[in-house]
Coordinates of C-alpha atoms and ligand atoms in Angstrom, one line a residue:
M1 CA 18.9 -37.1 -42.1
I2 CA 16.0 -35.3 -40.7
I3 CA 15.2 -33.6 -44.0
K4 CA 14.2 -36.0 -46.6
P5 CA 16.2 -36.0 -49.8
L6 CA 14.7 -33.5 -52.3
D7 CA 14.1 -34.1 -56.1
R8 CA 15.9 -30.8 -56.9
D9 CA 15.0 -30.8 -60.6
A10 CA 11.3 -31.6 -60.2
L11 CA 11.1 -28.9 -57.5
R12 CA 12.9 -26.3 -59.6
A13 CA 10.5 -27.0 -62.4
R14 CA 7.6 -26.5 -60.0
V15 CA 9.0 -23.2 -58.8
R16 CA 9.4 -22.0 -62.4
E17 CA 5.7 -22.6 -63.0
A18 CA 4.6 -21.2 -59.6
T19 CA 2.2 -18.3 -59.3
P20 CA 1.9 -15.5 -58.3
F21 CA 5.6 -15.5 -57.2
P22 CA 8.1 -18.3 -56.7
N23 CA 6.7 -20.7 -54.1
L24 CA 6.6 -24.4 -53.0
C25 CA 4.4 -26.4 -50.7
I26 CA 6.0 -29.7 -49.7
D27 CA 4.2 -32.3 -47.6
G28 CA 6.3 -34.6 -45.5
L29 CA 9.5 -32.6 -45.7
L30 CA 10.8 -34.0 -42.5
D31 CA 11.4 -37.6 -41.4
E32 CA 8.1 -38.5 -39.9
E33 CA 9.4 -39.7 -36.6
F34 CA 11.5 -36.6 -36.2
A35 CA 8.6 -34.3 -37.0
H36 CA 6.6 -36.0 -34.2
R37 CA 9.4 -35.4 -31.8
A38 CA 9.7 -31.7 -32.9
A39 CA 5.9 -31.3 -32.5
D40 CA 6.0 -32.8 -29.0
A41 CA 8.9 -30.5 -28.0
F42 CA 7.0 -27.3 -28.6
P43 CA 6.5 -25.4 -25.3
S44 CA 2.9 -24.5 -24.3
F45 CA 1.7 -21.1 -25.4
E46 CA 2.1 -19.9 -21.7
Q47 CA 5.7 -21.3 -21.5
A48 CA 6.5 -19.7 -24.9
L49 CA 5.3 -16.3 -23.5
T50 CA 8.1 -16.5 -20.9
M51 CA 10.7 -17.4 -23.6
G52 CA 9.9 -14.9 -26.4
R53 CA 7.9 -12.1 -27.6
Q54 CA 4.2 -11.7 -28.0
F55 CA 2.4 -9.8 -30.8
A56 CA -0.7 -7.9 -29.9
A57 CA -0.8 -5.4 -32.7
L58 CA -3.8 -4.9 -34.9
N59 CA -2.1 -6.5 -37.9
E60 CA -0.7 -9.4 -36.1
R61 CA -2.6 -10.7 -33.2
G62 CA -2.4 -13.6 -30.7
K63 CA 1.1 -14.8 -31.7
V64 CA 4.1 -15.7 -29.6
Q65 CA 7.5 -16.0 -31.2
V66 CA 10.7 -17.5 -29.7
T67 CA 13.8 -16.6 -31.7
N68 CA 16.6 -17.3 -29.2
S69 CA 18.0 -20.6 -30.4
A70 CA 19.7 -21.2 -27.0
L71 CA 16.1 -21.7 -25.7
F72 CA 15.1 -24.3 -28.3
P73 CA 14.3 -27.8 -27.1
E74 CA 16.7 -30.3 -28.7
P75 CA 14.6 -31.5 -31.7
I76 CA 13.8 -27.8 -32.6
A77 CA 17.5 -26.9 -32.3
E78 CA 18.3 -29.8 -34.6
L79 CA 15.7 -28.6 -37.1
N80 CA 17.2 -25.1 -37.0
R81 CA 20.6 -26.5 -37.7
A82 CA 19.4 -28.6 -40.6
L83 CA 17.5 -25.7 -42.2
A84 CA 20.6 -23.5 -41.9
S85 CA 23.0 -26.2 -43.1
P86 CA 25.1 -25.6 -46.3
E87 CA 23.6 -28.7 -47.9
F88 CA 20.0 -27.5 -47.4
R89 CA 20.9 -24.0 -48.4
D90 CA 22.5 -25.3 -51.5
D91 CA 19.3 -27.3 -52.4
L92 CA 17.2 -24.1 -51.9
S93 CA 19.7 -22.1 -54.1
Y94 CA 19.3 -24.6 -56.8
I95 CA 15.5 -25.0 -56.6
F96 CA 14.8 -21.2 -56.4
E97 CA 17.7 -20.2 -58.6
I98 CA 19.1 -17.8 -56.0
P99 CA 22.9 -18.3 -55.6
E100 CA 24.6 -18.3 -52.3
L101 CA 21.8 -18.2 -49.8
L102 CA 22.9 -17.4 -46.3
D103 CA 21.1 -18.3 -43.0
D104 CA 20.4 -16.0 -40.1
P105 CA 21.9 -17.2 -36.8
H106 CA 19.7 -14.6 -35.0
L107 CA 16.5 -15.8 -36.6
I108 CA 15.1 -12.2 -36.8
G109 CA 11.4 -12.7 -37.3
G110 CA 11.9 -16.5 -37.4
G111 CA 12.1 -19.3 -34.9
M112 CA 9.2 -21.1 -33.1
H113 CA 5.9 -19.4 -33.7
Q114 CA 2.6 -20.1 -32.0
T115 CA -0.7 -18.5 -32.7
G116 CA -3.7 -19.0 -30.3
P117 CA -7.4 -19.0 -31.1
Q118 CA -8.5 -15.6 -32.6
G119 CA -5.0 -14.9 -33.8
H120 CA -4.3 -13.8 -37.4
L121 CA -1.8 -12.1 -39.6
D122 CA -2.8 -9.5 -42.1
V123 CA -1.5 -9.6 -45.7
H124 CA 1.9 -8.2 -46.0
V125 CA 5.4 -8.3 -47.6
D126 CA 8.2 -8.9 -45.1
F127 CA 11.1 -6.6 -44.4
N128 CA 13.5 -6.8 -47.2
F129 CA 16.9 -5.8 -45.7
E130 CA 18.8 -6.9 -42.6
Q131 CA 20.4 -3.7 -41.4
D132 CA 23.1 -5.2 -39.2
R133 CA 24.6 -7.6 -41.7
K134 CA 23.6 -5.5 -44.7
L135 CA 21.9 -8.5 -46.4
H136 CA 18.9 -8.9 -48.6
R137 CA 16.1 -11.1 -47.5
R138 CA 15.2 -13.6 -50.2
L139 CA 13.4 -16.7 -49.1
N140 CA 11.0 -17.7 -46.3
I141 CA 10.6 -21.2 -45.1
L142 CA 7.7 -22.3 -42.8
V143 CA 7.3 -25.8 -41.4
Y144 CA 4.0 -26.6 -39.6
F145 CA 3.6 -28.9 -36.7
N146 CA -0.2 -29.2 -36.3
R147 CA -1.4 -32.7 -35.9
D148 CA -5.1 -33.3 -36.6
W149 CA -5.6 -29.7 -37.7
R150 CA -9.1 -29.3 -39.1
P151 CA -9.9 -27.2 -42.2
E152 CA -12.5 -25.2 -40.2
W153 CA -9.8 -24.1 -37.8
G154 CA -8.4 -21.8 -40.6
G155 CA -4.9 -20.4 -40.1
E156 CA -4.1 -20.9 -43.7
V157 CA -1.0 -19.2 -45.1
E158 CA -2.3 -17.3 -48.2
L159 CA -0.3 -16.2 -51.2
W160 CA -1.8 -13.1 -53.0
D161 CA -1.0 -11.2 -56.1
E162 CA 0.8 -7.9 -55.8
D163 CA -2.5 -5.9 -55.8
V164 CA -4.0 -8.2 -53.1
K165 CA -7.0 -8.8 -55.4
V166 CA -6.5 -12.5 -56.3
R167 CA -5.6 -15.2 -53.8
H168 CA -3.6 -17.8 -55.6
H169 CA -3.0 -20.2 -52.7
A170 CA -4.3 -20.9 -49.2
F171 CA -2.3 -23.7 -47.5
L172 CA -3.6 -25.2 -44.3
P173 CA -0.8 -25.5 -41.7
V174 CA -1.0 -29.2 -41.4
F175 CA 1.6 -31.5 -39.8
N176 CA 4.9 -31.8 -41.5
R177 CA 3.9 -29.4 -44.4
C178 CA 6.5 -26.9 -45.5
V179 CA 5.8 -23.7 -47.4
I180 CA 8.8 -21.9 -49.0
F181 CA 8.5 -18.7 -51.0
A182 CA 10.5 -15.8 -52.3
T183 CA 10.6 -12.6 -50.3
S184 CA 10.1 -9.7 -52.7
E185 CA 8.2 -6.5 -53.2
A186 CA 5.5 -8.6 -54.7
S187 CA 5.3 -11.6 -52.4
Y188 CA 2.1 -10.6 -50.5
H189 CA 1.1 -13.3 -48.0
G190 CA -0.9 -13.5 -44.8
V191 CA -2.5 -15.9 -42.3
T192 CA -6.3 -16.3 -42.0
A193 CA -8.0 -16.2 -38.6
V194 CA -7.0 -19.1 -36.4
K195 CA -10.2 -20.7 -35.1
C196 CA -8.9 -23.8 -33.2
P197 CA -10.5 -24.5 -29.9
P198 CA -9.0 -23.1 -26.7
G199 CA -6.0 -25.1 -25.6
N200 CA -4.8 -25.6 -29.2
T201 CA -2.4 -23.4 -31.1
R202 CA -1.1 -23.1 -34.6
K203 CA 2.6 -24.1 -34.4
S204 CA 5.3 -23.4 -36.9
F205 CA 9.0 -23.0 -37.3
A206 CA 10.2 -20.1 -39.6
A207 CA 13.6 -19.4 -41.0
Y208 CA 14.7 -16.8 -43.6
Y209 CA 17.5 -16.8 -46.1
Y210 CA 19.5 -13.9 -47.3
T211 CA 22.0 -12.9 -50.0
Q212 CA 24.8 -10.4 -50.1
Q213 CA 23.8 -9.4 -53.5
A214 CA 20.7 -7.3 -54.1
P215 CA 17.9 -9.0 -56.0
E216 CA 17.5 -8.0 -59.6
G217 CA 15.6 -4.7 -60.0
W218 CA 15.9 -3.7 -56.4
D219 CA 15.0 0.0 -56.0
G220 CA 17.6 0.6 -53.3
K221 CA 15.0 1.1 -50.5
A222 CA 14.9 -0.9 -47.3
H223 CA 11.5 -1.2 -45.7
S224 CA 10.0 -3.0 -42.7
T225 CA 6.8 -5.1 -43.0
V226 CA 4.3 -3.5 -45.4
F227 CA 0.6 -4.4 -44.9
K228 CA -2.2 -4.3 -47.4
A229 CA -5.9 -4.9 -46.9
R230 CA -7.6 -8.0 -48.3
P231 CA -10.5 -7.2 -50.7
D232 CA -13.0 -7.8 -47.9
E233 CA -11.1 -5.6 -45.6
I234 CA -11.4 -2.3 -47.5
L235 CA -12.8 -0.5 -44.5
K236 CA -9.8 -1.7 -42.5
G237 CA -7.5 -0.6 -45.4
K238 CA -8.9 2.9 -45.2
V239 CA -9.4 3.4 -41.6
L240 CA -6.9 1.3 -39.7
M241 CA -3.9 1.2 -42.0
P242 CA -0.8 3.4 -41.5
A243 CA -1.0 7.2 -41.0
E244 CA 0.3 8.2 -44.5
K245 CA -2.4 6.2 -46.2
M246 CA -5.0 7.5 -43.8
G247 CA -3.9 11.1 -44.7
H248 CA -4.3 10.4 -48.4
W249 CA -7.7 8.9 -47.8
V250 CA -8.9 11.8 -45.6
R251 CA -7.7 14.3 -48.2
S252 CA -9.3 12.5 -51.2
T253 CA -12.5 11.9 -49.2
L254 CA -12.7 15.6 -48.3
R255 CA -12.1 16.5 -52.0
G256 CA -14.9 14.2 -52.9
A257 CA -17.1 15.7 -50.2
K258 CA -16.4 19.2 -51.4
K259 CA -17.3 18.2 -55.0
L260 CA -20.6 16.8 -53.7
I261 CA -21.3 20.1 -51.9
K262 CA -20.4 22.2 -54.9
S263 CA -22.6 20.2 -57.3
K264 CA -25.7 20.7 -55.2
Ligands
AKG30 O1 3.0 -18.5 -40.2 C1 2.9 -18.3 -41.4 O2 2.3 -19.2 -42.1 C2 3.4 -17.0 -42.0 C3 4.1 -16.1 -41.1 C4 4.6 -14.9 -41.7 O3 4.3 -14.5 -42.8 C5 5.5 -14.0 -41.0 O4 5.8 -14.3 -39.8 O5 6.0 -13.0 -41.5
FE2_31 FE1 5.6 -12.8 -43.5

């Protein structure tokens, strides 16, 4: 058993109390010896670049992602199988009270992630619908493999309220820590700047779970990642966010400017 047995009732109680949306942080999820083997098996950042896809966008910088499970080194392939197994999905269904969770064999958006120094991920909600299989994305799991990660190296996964005004959690990506949370229209999360020294990276494995059935209260709209500025990034929110928001800001600012001119 590479995943340690879970106290399902205690964890379900924790999820019920969780804020600002259903989430769990579990330390030591994996058998310790296995977790070390998985950490050792991560390719270097440079190797990963030849195996996967790099992110260089403004909102998500300095990250490389390998989703093709055929390329996973054996311990990572084993982890992937364990996270996708019916037994583990059943535990998650019970703990998060979401029946019949399905895995994603294509690991869209998931797999081995590595972020180098200066990388970061702006606050966002993830895509909510998998078009090919017509499934609803419900749960994210992230397992971190960073031994000796120092708090000053940042790279925390943050959980925010829906308005991105209050940060409820900031979990450091330390070795064998696992963060699981609901994917919903309200589950805003991000990753703070990674400040590890050159030669180090922030390593994680991500998997997502889906249901056939739409979540309660779904408005019927499928969307890709939606970014929102953090409170200290208001300038970014206004100037560097998507075009439709930009248009709104330009119009309202022009209106404001006109008012100023008129009142003189
Ligand atoms: O790496 C993390 O901690 C979060 C990643 C994430 O939110 C994403 O890839 O959508
Ligand atoms: Fe995300």
